[in-house]
Tab-separated table of C-alpha atoms and ligand atoms in Angstrom:
chain	number	residue	atom	x	y	z
F	241	MET	CA	0.000	0.000	0.000
F	242	ALA	CA	1.474	3.334	-1.098
F	243	ALA	CA	-0.750	5.683	0.886
F	244	VAL	CA	-3.301	5.845	3.688
F	245	ASP	CA	-6.570	7.275	2.384
F	246	THR	CA	-9.417	8.782	4.383
F	247	ALA	CA	-11.207	5.410	4.501
F	248	VAL	CA	-8.190	3.842	6.229
F	249	LEU	CA	-7.948	6.820	8.600
F	250	ALA	CA	-11.638	6.418	9.456
F	251	ASP	CA	-11.118	2.671	9.971
F	252	TRP	CA	-8.178	3.481	12.295
F	253	ILE	CA	-10.386	5.733	14.408
F	254	SER	CA	-13.180	3.178	14.489
F	255	ARG	CA	-10.799	0.405	15.553
F	256	PHE	CA	-9.387	2.643	18.277
F	257	ARG	CA	-12.911	3.198	19.584
F	258	ASP	CA	-13.487	-0.562	19.603
F	259	ALA	CA	-10.178	-1.138	21.416
F	260	VAL	CA	-10.728	1.413	24.188
F	261	THR	CA	-14.280	0.114	24.609
F	262	GLU	CA	-13.084	-3.479	24.867
F	263	LYS	CA	-10.218	-2.547	27.221
F	264	ARG	CA	-12.174	0.033	29.180
F	265	GLU	CA	-12.083	-1.902	32.486
F	266	TRP	CA	-8.343	-2.559	32.150
F	267	LEU	CA	-7.579	1.118	31.431
F	268	THR	CA	-9.679	2.101	34.425
F	269	GLU	CA	-7.917	-0.456	36.630
F	270	LEU	CA	-4.532	0.961	35.591
F	271	ASP	CA	-5.772	4.472	36.375
F	272	SER	CA	-7.201	3.368	39.723
F	273	ALA	CA	-3.716	2.245	40.799
F	274	ILE	CA	-1.982	5.568	40.092
F	275	GLY	CA	-4.746	8.034	39.199
F	276	ASP	CA	-8.469	8.562	39.641
F	277	ALA	CA	-9.900	5.518	37.865
F	278	ASP	CA	-11.441	7.351	34.929
F	279	HIS	CA	-9.114	6.730	31.970
F	280	GLY	CA	-11.188	3.879	30.524
F	281	ALA	CA	-14.398	5.878	30.860
F	282	ASN	CA	-12.737	9.011	29.461
F	283	MET	CA	-11.418	7.276	26.367
F	284	ALA	CA	-14.563	5.236	25.713
F	285	ARG	CA	-16.812	8.277	26.107
F	286	GLY	CA	-14.561	10.422	23.941
F	287	MET	CA	-14.280	7.891	21.148
F	288	ASP	CA	-18.044	7.187	21.247
F	289	ALA	CA	-18.615	10.915	20.718
F	290	VAL	CA	-16.071	10.884	17.870
F	291	MET	CA	-17.789	7.970	16.138
F	292	ALA	CA	-21.195	9.625	16.526
F	293	LYS	CA	-19.791	12.703	14.763
F	294	LEU	CA	-18.161	10.689	11.986
F	295	GLU	CA	-21.207	8.501	11.459
F	296	ALA	CA	-23.333	11.634	11.065
F	297	GLY	CA	-21.225	12.571	8.043
F	298	ALA	CA	-17.698	11.377	7.305
F	299	PRO	CA	-15.408	14.253	6.261
F	300	ALA	CA	-13.903	13.845	2.787
F	301	THR	CA	-10.389	15.070	3.512
F	302	ALA	CA	-7.721	13.970	5.991
F	303	ASP	CA	-7.525	17.352	7.695
F	304	GLU	CA	-11.275	17.628	8.231
F	305	LEU	CA	-11.473	14.071	9.529
F	306	LEU	CA	-8.550	14.398	11.938
F	307	LYS	CA	-9.636	17.849	13.145
F	308	THR	CA	-13.146	16.545	13.809
F	309	VAL	CA	-11.656	13.749	15.915
F	310	GLY	CA	-9.456	16.198	17.815
F	311	MET	CA	-12.131	18.793	18.487
F	312	THR	CA	-14.595	16.148	19.637
F	313	LEU	CA	-12.075	14.661	22.074
F	314	VAL	CA	-11.210	18.080	23.493
F	315	SER	CA	-14.877	18.900	24.034
F	316	SER	CA	-16.084	15.512	25.318
F	317	VAL	CA	-13.281	14.307	27.616
F	318	GLY	CA	-12.799	16.115	30.910
F	319	GLY	CA	-9.532	14.487	31.998
F	320	ALA	CA	-5.984	15.364	30.986
F	321	SER	CA	-6.163	12.792	28.207
F	322	GLY	CA	-8.903	14.682	26.280
F	323	PRO	CA	-6.887	17.809	25.487
F	324	LEU	CA	-3.746	15.704	24.938
F	325	TYR	CA	-5.280	13.210	22.493
F	326	GLY	CA	-7.284	16.110	21.055
F	327	THR	CA	-4.081	18.011	20.346
F	328	LEU	CA	-2.543	14.947	18.715
F	329	PHE	CA	-5.382	14.719	16.189
F	330	LEU	CA	-5.740	18.491	15.678
F	331	ARG	CA	-2.040	18.832	14.890
F	332	MET	CA	-2.132	15.764	12.673
F	333	GLY	CA	-4.997	17.351	10.751
F	334	MET	CA	-3.276	20.715	10.371
F	335	THR	CA	-0.161	18.992	9.073
F	336	ALA	CA	-2.011	16.612	6.749
F	337	GLY	CA	-3.848	19.392	4.926
F	338	ALA	CA	-6.843	19.069	2.596
F	339	VAL	CA	-5.765	15.827	0.933
F	340	THR	CA	-7.584	12.515	0.488
F	341	GLU	CA	-4.547	10.333	1.144
F	342	LEU	CA	-1.240	10.459	3.002
F	343	ASP	CA	1.906	8.821	1.673
F	344	PRO	CA	4.355	7.381	4.243
F	345	ALA	CA	6.297	10.647	4.549
F	346	GLN	CA	3.089	12.651	5.006
F	347	LEU	CA	1.732	10.219	7.598
F	348	GLY	CA	5.079	10.319	9.413
F	349	ALA	CA	5.088	14.118	9.397
F	350	ALA	CA	1.514	14.230	10.711
F	351	LEU	CA	2.273	11.778	13.523
F	352	ARG	CA	5.418	13.717	14.439
F	353	ALA	CA	3.494	17.004	14.532
F	354	GLY	CA	0.859	15.363	16.749
F	355	LEU	CA	3.521	14.116	19.154
F	356	ASP	CA	5.142	17.573	19.218
F	357	GLY	CA	1.720	19.047	20.007
F	358	ILE	CA	1.335	16.733	23.009
F	359	VAL	CA	4.762	17.814	24.247
F	360	ALA	CA	3.946	21.499	23.711
F	361	ARG	CA	0.769	21.038	25.713
F	362	GLY	CA	1.855	18.679	28.490
F	363	LYS	CA	5.634	19.225	28.653
F	364	ALA	CA	6.285	15.518	29.113
F	365	GLU	CA	9.751	14.160	28.508
F	366	ALA	CA	10.987	10.610	28.035
F	367	GLY	CA	10.738	8.647	31.272
F	368	ASP	CA	8.060	10.847	32.887
F	369	LYS	CA	5.667	7.848	32.781
F	370	THR	CA	3.075	9.293	30.391
F	371	MET	CA	1.557	8.556	27.002
F	372	PHE	CA	4.720	10.153	25.557
F	373	ASP	CA	6.679	7.041	26.573
F	374	ALA	CA	4.614	4.878	24.209
F	375	MET	CA	4.017	7.472	21.502
F	376	ALA	CA	7.558	8.751	20.963
F	377	PRO	CA	9.042	5.272	20.369
F	378	ALA	CA	6.120	4.414	18.082
F	379	VAL	CA	6.606	7.524	15.939
F	380	ASP	CA	10.386	7.022	15.918
F	381	ALA	CA	9.977	3.398	14.836
F	382	PHE	CA	7.587	4.413	12.061
F	383	ASP	CA	10.068	6.977	10.705
F	384	ALA	CA	13.046	4.620	10.992
F	385	SER	CA	11.151	1.876	9.234
F	386	ILE	CA	10.102	4.138	6.340
F	387	ALA	CA	13.671	5.496	6.071
F	388	GLU	CA	14.883	1.910	5.658
F	389	GLY	CA	12.498	1.435	2.755
F	390	ALA	CA	9.745	-0.521	4.512
F	391	ASP	CA	6.160	-0.207	3.286
F	392	LEU	CA	3.270	1.155	5.346
F	393	ALA	CA	2.198	-2.256	6.619
F	394	VAL	CA	5.647	-3.010	8.026
F	395	ALA	CA	6.209	0.526	9.339
F	396	THR	CA	2.882	0.658	11.190
F	397	ALA	CA	3.484	-2.845	12.599
F	398	GLU	CA	6.907	-1.705	13.827
F	399	ALA	CA	5.334	1.399	15.341
F	400	ALA	CA	2.771	-0.766	17.159
F	401	ARG	CA	5.469	-3.053	18.509
F	402	ALA	CA	7.526	-0.068	19.722
F	403	GLY	CA	4.430	1.457	21.328
F	404	GLU	CA	3.763	-1.759	23.260
F	405	GLU	CA	7.387	-1.888	24.395
F	406	GLY	CA	7.183	1.751	25.436
F	407	ARG	CA	3.978	1.038	27.367
F	408	ASP	CA	5.622	-1.884	29.174
F	409	GLY	CA	8.641	0.309	29.908
F	410	THR	CA	6.482	2.680	31.961
F	411	GLU	CA	5.899	0.054	34.673
F	412	PRO	CA	9.028	0.664	36.811
F	413	LEU	CA	9.016	4.431	36.277
F	414	VAL	CA	8.162	7.056	38.872
F	415	ALA	CA	5.614	9.491	37.418
F	416	ARG	CA	6.776	13.059	36.954
F	417	LYS	CA	3.738	14.450	35.102
F	418	GLY	CA	-0.015	14.333	35.569
F	419	ARG	CA	-2.065	13.031	38.443
F	420	ALA	CA	0.160	9.980	39.000
F	421	SER	CA	3.067	12.281	39.916
F	422	TYR	CA	1.244	13.154	43.176
F	423	LEU	CA	2.019	9.593	44.312
F	424	GLY	CA	5.763	10.040	43.940
F	425	GLU	CA	7.665	6.750	44.427
F	426	ARG	CA	4.397	4.876	44.963
F	427	SER	CA	3.595	5.324	41.263
F	428	ALA	CA	6.337	2.823	40.387
F	429	GLY	CA	5.290	-0.765	39.671
F	430	HIS	CA	2.250	0.077	37.529
F	431	LEU	CA	1.756	0.653	33.804
F	432	ASP	CA	0.806	4.193	32.854
F	433	PRO	CA	-2.829	4.217	31.648
F	434	GLY	CA	-2.215	6.810	28.921
F	435	ALA	CA	0.730	4.811	27.592
F	436	ALA	CA	-1.562	1.769	27.537
F	437	SER	CA	-4.229	3.555	25.476
F	438	THR	CA	-1.532	4.962	23.172
F	439	ALA	CA	-0.279	1.437	22.458
F	440	LEU	CA	-3.878	0.567	21.503
F	441	LEU	CA	-3.893	3.586	19.150
F	442	PHE	CA	-0.875	2.303	17.235
F	443	ASP	CA	-2.155	-1.287	17.256
F	444	ALA	CA	-5.347	0.065	15.666
F	445	LEU	CA	-3.390	1.921	12.986
F	446	ALA	CA	-1.387	-1.186	12.113
F	447	ALA	CA	-4.575	-3.263	11.979
F	448	ALA	CA	-6.363	-0.757	9.716
F	449	VAL	CA	-3.392	-0.678	7.328
F	450	ALA	CA	-2.943	-4.474	7.404
F	451	ASP	CA	-6.633	-5.013	6.690
F	452	ARG	CA	-6.447	-2.778	3.604
F	453	THR	CA	-3.263	-4.442	2.351
F	454	ARG	CA	-4.673	-7.934	2.670
Q	1092	ADP	P1	-6.757	12.514	34.372
Q	1092	ADP	O1	-5.325	12.300	34.764
Q	1092	ADP	O2	-7.119	13.947	34.286
Q	1092	ADP	O3	-7.696	11.705	35.210
Q	1092	ADP	P2	-6.876	10.468	32.325
Q	1092	ADP	O4	-6.959	9.510	33.451
Q	1092	ADP	O5	-7.882	10.308	31.245
Q	1092	ADP	O6	-6.896	11.962	32.849
Q	1092	ADP	O7	-5.453	10.344	31.621
Q	1092	ADP	C1	-4.289	10.102	32.385
Q	1092	ADP	C2	-3.118	9.942	31.432
Q	1092	ADP	O8	-2.799	11.178	30.812
Q	1092	ADP	C3	-1.836	9.524	32.122
Q	1092	ADP	O9	-1.783	8.131	32.292
Q	1092	ADP	C4	-0.748	10.055	31.213
Q	1092	ADP	O10	-0.386	9.099	30.223
Q	1092	ADP	C5	-1.423	11.200	30.509
Q	1092	ADP	N1	-0.872	12.484	30.966
Q	1092	ADP	C6	-1.179	13.181	32.077
Q	1092	ADP	N2	-0.481	14.328	32.136
Q	1092	ADP	C7	0.313	14.350	31.025
Q	1092	ADP	C8	1.276	15.275	30.480
Q	1092	ADP	N3	1.557	16.421	31.107
Q	1092	ADP	N4	1.849	14.958	29.300
Q	1092	ADP	C9	1.562	13.809	28.665
Q	1092	ADP	N5	0.661	12.913	29.115
Q	1092	ADP	C10	0.066	13.172	30.274
Q	1093	MG	MG1	-7.637	9.667	35.366
């Protein structure tokens, strides 16, 4: 597959909704250990609102689609994750522009801009035990894979694998950002909920691309 079109982007979003809905209890359990036990509910509610918007009329271009996702998350999720995931999609949309498909370089640039937006908003750095710790390795792996000449299916699969590794790497960390940081040393020994949902996001992207390639 040479490019991700708006149908694949929409399938990605839909699969992410399904994943956070299916894993809602697990995400909430993770957040109950080091937060306020609402991450599963936040993500499921936000993505339900996103799907309701998209089902009412799917935008024709990548920027409209991604901006709709971002704005809906910002307005429907109260927790820290709403504005952060919202920023990811808003920045992705601004970077994608009014196109109907994204080639690997364009998708990479959009993902990078989204990650940069999360950093601009939340100031997280590597090792702070946040969604950054799954997202940054995923975006890096995507870029590295494309630079080596891999196709979109391989690059998104590599990104998903790196995201899962990044998620697992948050377990021993002491949180330095967000609600979990209030726990100090007691935050160690648990996966970060936002890193867990971010790994689901990249799994969903890989699955949407793989399904189209098949
Ligand atoms: P809240 O913390 O407001 O209850 P959620 O539970 O929905 O919101 O989301 C918590 C997740 O948000 C954390 O697990 C972490 O990954 C992410 N997060 C919190 N603060 C930041 C930040 N400053 N930068 C990046 N991610 C953050
Ligand atoms: Mg929470």
